[in-house]
Coordinates of C-alpha atoms in Angstrom, one line a residue:
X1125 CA -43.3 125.3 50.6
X1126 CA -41.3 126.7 53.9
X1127 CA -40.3 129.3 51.5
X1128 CA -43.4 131.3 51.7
X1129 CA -44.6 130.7 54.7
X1130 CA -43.8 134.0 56.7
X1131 CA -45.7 137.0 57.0
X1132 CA -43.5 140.4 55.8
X1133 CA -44.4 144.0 57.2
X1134 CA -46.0 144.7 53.9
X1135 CA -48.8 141.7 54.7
X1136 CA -49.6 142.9 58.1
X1137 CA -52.7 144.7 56.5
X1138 CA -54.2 141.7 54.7
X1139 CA -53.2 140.1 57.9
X1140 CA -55.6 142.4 60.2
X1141 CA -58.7 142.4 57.5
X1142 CA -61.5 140.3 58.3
X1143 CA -61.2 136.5 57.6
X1144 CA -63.3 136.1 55.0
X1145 CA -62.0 139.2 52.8
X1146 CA -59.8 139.1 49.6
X1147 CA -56.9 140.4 50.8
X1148 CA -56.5 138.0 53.6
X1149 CA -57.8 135.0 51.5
X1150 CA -54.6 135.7 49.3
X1151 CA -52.2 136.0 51.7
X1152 CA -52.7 132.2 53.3
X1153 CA -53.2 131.2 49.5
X1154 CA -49.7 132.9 48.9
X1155 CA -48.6 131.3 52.8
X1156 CA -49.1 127.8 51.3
X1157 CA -48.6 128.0 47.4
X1158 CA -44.3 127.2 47.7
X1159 CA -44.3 129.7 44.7
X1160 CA -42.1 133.1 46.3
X1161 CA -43.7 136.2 44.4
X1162 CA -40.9 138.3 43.0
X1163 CA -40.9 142.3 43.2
X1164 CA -39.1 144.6 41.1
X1165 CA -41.1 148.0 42.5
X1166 CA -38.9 150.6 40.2
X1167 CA -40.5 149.1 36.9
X1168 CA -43.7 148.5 37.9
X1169 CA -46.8 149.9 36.0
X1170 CA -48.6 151.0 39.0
X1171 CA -47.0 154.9 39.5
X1172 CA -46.9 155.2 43.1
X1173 CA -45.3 152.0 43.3
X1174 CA -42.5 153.0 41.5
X1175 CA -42.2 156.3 42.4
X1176 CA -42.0 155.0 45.6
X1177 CA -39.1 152.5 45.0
X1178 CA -37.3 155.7 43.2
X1179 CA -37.4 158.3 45.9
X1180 CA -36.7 155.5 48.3
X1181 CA -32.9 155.9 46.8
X1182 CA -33.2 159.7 47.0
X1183 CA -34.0 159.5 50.7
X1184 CA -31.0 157.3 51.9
X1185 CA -28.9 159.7 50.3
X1186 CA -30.5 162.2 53.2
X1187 CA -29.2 160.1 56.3
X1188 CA -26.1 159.6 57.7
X1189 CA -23.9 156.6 56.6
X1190 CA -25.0 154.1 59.4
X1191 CA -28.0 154.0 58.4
X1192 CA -28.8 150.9 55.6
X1193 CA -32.1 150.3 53.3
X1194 CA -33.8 147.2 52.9
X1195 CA -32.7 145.5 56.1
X1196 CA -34.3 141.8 57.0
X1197 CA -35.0 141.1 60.2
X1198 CA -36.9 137.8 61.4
X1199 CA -38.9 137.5 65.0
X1200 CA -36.8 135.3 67.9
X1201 CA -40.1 134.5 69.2
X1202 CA -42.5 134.1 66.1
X1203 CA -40.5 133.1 63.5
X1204 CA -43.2 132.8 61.0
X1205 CA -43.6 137.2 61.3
X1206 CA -40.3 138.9 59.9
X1207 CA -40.0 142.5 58.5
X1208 CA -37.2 144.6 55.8
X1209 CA -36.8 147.8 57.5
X1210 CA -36.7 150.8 54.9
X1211 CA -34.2 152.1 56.5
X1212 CA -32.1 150.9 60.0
X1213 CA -29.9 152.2 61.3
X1214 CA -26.9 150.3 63.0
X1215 CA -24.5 150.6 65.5
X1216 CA -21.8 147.5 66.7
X1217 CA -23.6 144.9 63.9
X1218 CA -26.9 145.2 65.9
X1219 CA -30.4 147.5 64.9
X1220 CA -30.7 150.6 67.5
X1221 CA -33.4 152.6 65.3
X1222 CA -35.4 152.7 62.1
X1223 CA -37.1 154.3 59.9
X1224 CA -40.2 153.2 57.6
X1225 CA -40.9 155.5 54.6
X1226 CA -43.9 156.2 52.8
X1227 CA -44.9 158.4 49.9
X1228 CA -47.9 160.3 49.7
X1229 CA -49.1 163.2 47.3
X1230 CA -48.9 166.5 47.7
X1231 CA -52.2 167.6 48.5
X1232 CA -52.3 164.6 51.0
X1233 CA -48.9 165.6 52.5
X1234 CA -50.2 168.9 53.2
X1235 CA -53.0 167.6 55.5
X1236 CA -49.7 166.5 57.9
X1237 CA -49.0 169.6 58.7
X1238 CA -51.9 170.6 60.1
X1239 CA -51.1 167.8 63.3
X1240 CA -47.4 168.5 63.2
X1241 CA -47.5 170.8 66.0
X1242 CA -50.2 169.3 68.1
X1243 CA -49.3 167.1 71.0
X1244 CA -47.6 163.5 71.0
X1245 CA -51.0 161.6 71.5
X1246 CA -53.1 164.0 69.1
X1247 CA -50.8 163.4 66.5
X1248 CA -50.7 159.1 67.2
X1249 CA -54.5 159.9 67.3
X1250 CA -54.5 161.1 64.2
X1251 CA -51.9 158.4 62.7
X1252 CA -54.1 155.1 63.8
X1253 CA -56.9 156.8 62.3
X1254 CA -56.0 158.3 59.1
X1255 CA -53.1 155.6 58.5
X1256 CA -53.7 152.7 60.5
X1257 CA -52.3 150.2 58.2
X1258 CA -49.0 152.0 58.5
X1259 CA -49.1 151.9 62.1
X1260 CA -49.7 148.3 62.7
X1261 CA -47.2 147.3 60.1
X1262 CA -44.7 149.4 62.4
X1263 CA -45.8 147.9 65.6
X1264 CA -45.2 144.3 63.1
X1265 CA -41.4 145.9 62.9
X1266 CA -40.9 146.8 66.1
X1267 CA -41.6 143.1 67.1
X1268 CA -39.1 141.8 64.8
X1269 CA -36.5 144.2 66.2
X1270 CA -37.4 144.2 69.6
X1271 CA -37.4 147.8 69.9
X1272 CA -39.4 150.3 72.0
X1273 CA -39.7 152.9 69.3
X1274 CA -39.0 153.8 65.6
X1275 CA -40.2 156.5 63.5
X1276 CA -42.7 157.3 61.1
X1277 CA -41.4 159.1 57.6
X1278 CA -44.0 160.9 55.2
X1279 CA -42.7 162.2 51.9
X1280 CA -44.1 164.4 49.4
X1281 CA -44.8 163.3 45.8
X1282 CA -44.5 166.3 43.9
X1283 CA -44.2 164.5 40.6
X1284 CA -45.0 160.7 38.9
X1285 CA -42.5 161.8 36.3
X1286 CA -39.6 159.2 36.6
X1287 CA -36.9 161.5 35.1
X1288 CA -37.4 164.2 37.8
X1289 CA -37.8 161.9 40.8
X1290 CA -34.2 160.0 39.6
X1291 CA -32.1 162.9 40.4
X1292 CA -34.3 164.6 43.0
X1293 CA -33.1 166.6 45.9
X1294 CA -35.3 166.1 48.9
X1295 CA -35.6 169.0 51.0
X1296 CA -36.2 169.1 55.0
X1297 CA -39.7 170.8 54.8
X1298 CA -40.8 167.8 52.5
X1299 CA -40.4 165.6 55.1
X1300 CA -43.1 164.7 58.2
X1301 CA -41.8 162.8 60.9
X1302 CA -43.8 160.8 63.3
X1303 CA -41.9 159.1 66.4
X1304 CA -44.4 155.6 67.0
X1305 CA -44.0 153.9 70.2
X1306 CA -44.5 150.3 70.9
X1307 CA -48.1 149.5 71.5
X1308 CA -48.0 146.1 73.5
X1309 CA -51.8 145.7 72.9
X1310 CA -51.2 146.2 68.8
X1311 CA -48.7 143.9 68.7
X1312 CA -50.9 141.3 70.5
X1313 CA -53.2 141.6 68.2
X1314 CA -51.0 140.5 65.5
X1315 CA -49.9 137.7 67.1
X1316 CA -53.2 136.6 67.7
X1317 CA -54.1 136.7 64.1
X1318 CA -50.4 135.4 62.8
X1319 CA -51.1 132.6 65.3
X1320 CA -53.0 130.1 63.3
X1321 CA -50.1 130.7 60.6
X1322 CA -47.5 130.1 63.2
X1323 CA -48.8 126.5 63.6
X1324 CA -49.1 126.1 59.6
X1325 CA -45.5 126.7 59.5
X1326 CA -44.5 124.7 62.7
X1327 CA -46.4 121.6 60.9
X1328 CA -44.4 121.6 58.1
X1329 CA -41.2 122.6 59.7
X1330 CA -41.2 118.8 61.4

C-alpha cells in the first residue's frame, strides 16, 4: 500500500478541489488502493495528452545539455508530497532551476501574448487566474526542490497530427515564458490539505 501513498505535482489540483468533489475523492481512493496506476502519455487516446508527451521530446532538444526531463524529486520535510520536474536543470549532482511545460492550442496561446509585456505582477495576476491549477502545482515543485523560483513554459499546439509533431522544430516565438516565484502562503495551503494524507502515510509507515 506505501506504494501509492504520495501526492505527485500532477495531483496537486484534485488535491486543492473541495473535499467532497470527484476528483479529490479519487485521489485518497488511489492514496490507499496499493494498486500504482501506470502512464504511457505518447499512446494515449486522449490527443492532448499525447501531443503533449510528443512535443515534450521536441522541447528538450531546445535546452542546453544540463538540463534533464522527467526528474523525481521527493519533499525532506513532507515526504508524502514529491514532484518529476519536466525539465531541471543541474549543476554539481544537485537541482539549481526548472522548468514545467505545458501545451496549449493555438488560439489559446495567442491570448499569452497579450500579458507578455505587461508587468511582473500583472502577468502572475493573470497566471493564478486564468491557470491556477498550473501555478499551485509549481508552488507543489518548488517545495520539493526547495527553490525560490522556477519558470513557467507555454507551447503552442499548432497540430494533433502525430507525424508532424514527431519531427517538429520548435521555434522561439512559439514559446511563452513565465518566471513563478515561491508563494509561501500557496505552499501553506498545500500542506494544509496534504496534511491529513501525511498522517495516513505516517500510520502505515510504523
Amino acid at each position: 500500500m506505501i506504494n501509492t501513498m504520495y501526492i505527485g505535482s500532477g495531483d496537486v489540483k484534485s488535491l486543492m478541489s473541495s473535499k467532497e468533489s470527484a476528483s479529490h475523492i479519487l485521489l485518497m481512493q488511489r492514496f490507499v488502493s496499493g494498486v500504482k496506476p501506470y502512464y504511457n502519455a505518447k499512446n494515449s487516446p486522449i490527443d492532448a495528452l499525447r501531443i503533449g508527451a510528443i512535443l515534450e521530446d521536441r522541447y528538450l532538444l531546445t535546452l542546453p545539455e544540463n538540463y534533464y526531463a522527467q526528474y523525481p524529486v521527493i519533499s525532506k520535510e513532507m515526504d508524502v508530497f514529491k514532484c518529476t520536474l519536466d525539465f531541471a536543470k543541474i549543476e554539481n549532482g544537485k537541482i539549481i532551476d526548472f522548468e514545467e511545460l505545458k501545451t496549449l492550442h493555438f488560439l489559446e496561446f495567442l491570448k499569452l501574448y497579450e500579458i507578455k509585456d505587461q508587468n511582473e505582477s500583472q502577468r502572475i495576476t493573470y497566471i493564478k487566474k486564468a491557470y491556477k491549477s498550473y501555478f499551485y502545482q509549481v508552488q507543489e515543485q518548488l517545495y520539493c526542490t526547495e527553490l525560490n523560483e522556477s519558470t513557467l513554459t507555454f507551447l503552442a499546439v499548432n497540430s494533433y497530427d502525430d507525424s508532424e509533431n514527431l519531427y517538429r522544430v520548435i521555434e522561439p516565438n512559439e514559446i511563452c515564458k513565465f518566471r513563478i516565484h515561491r508563494d509561501e502562503e500557496a505552499i501553506s495551503e498545500i500542506k494544509e490539505r496534504g496534511r491529513i494524507f501525511q498522517q495516513i502515510k505516517d500510520y502505515y509507515k510504523e
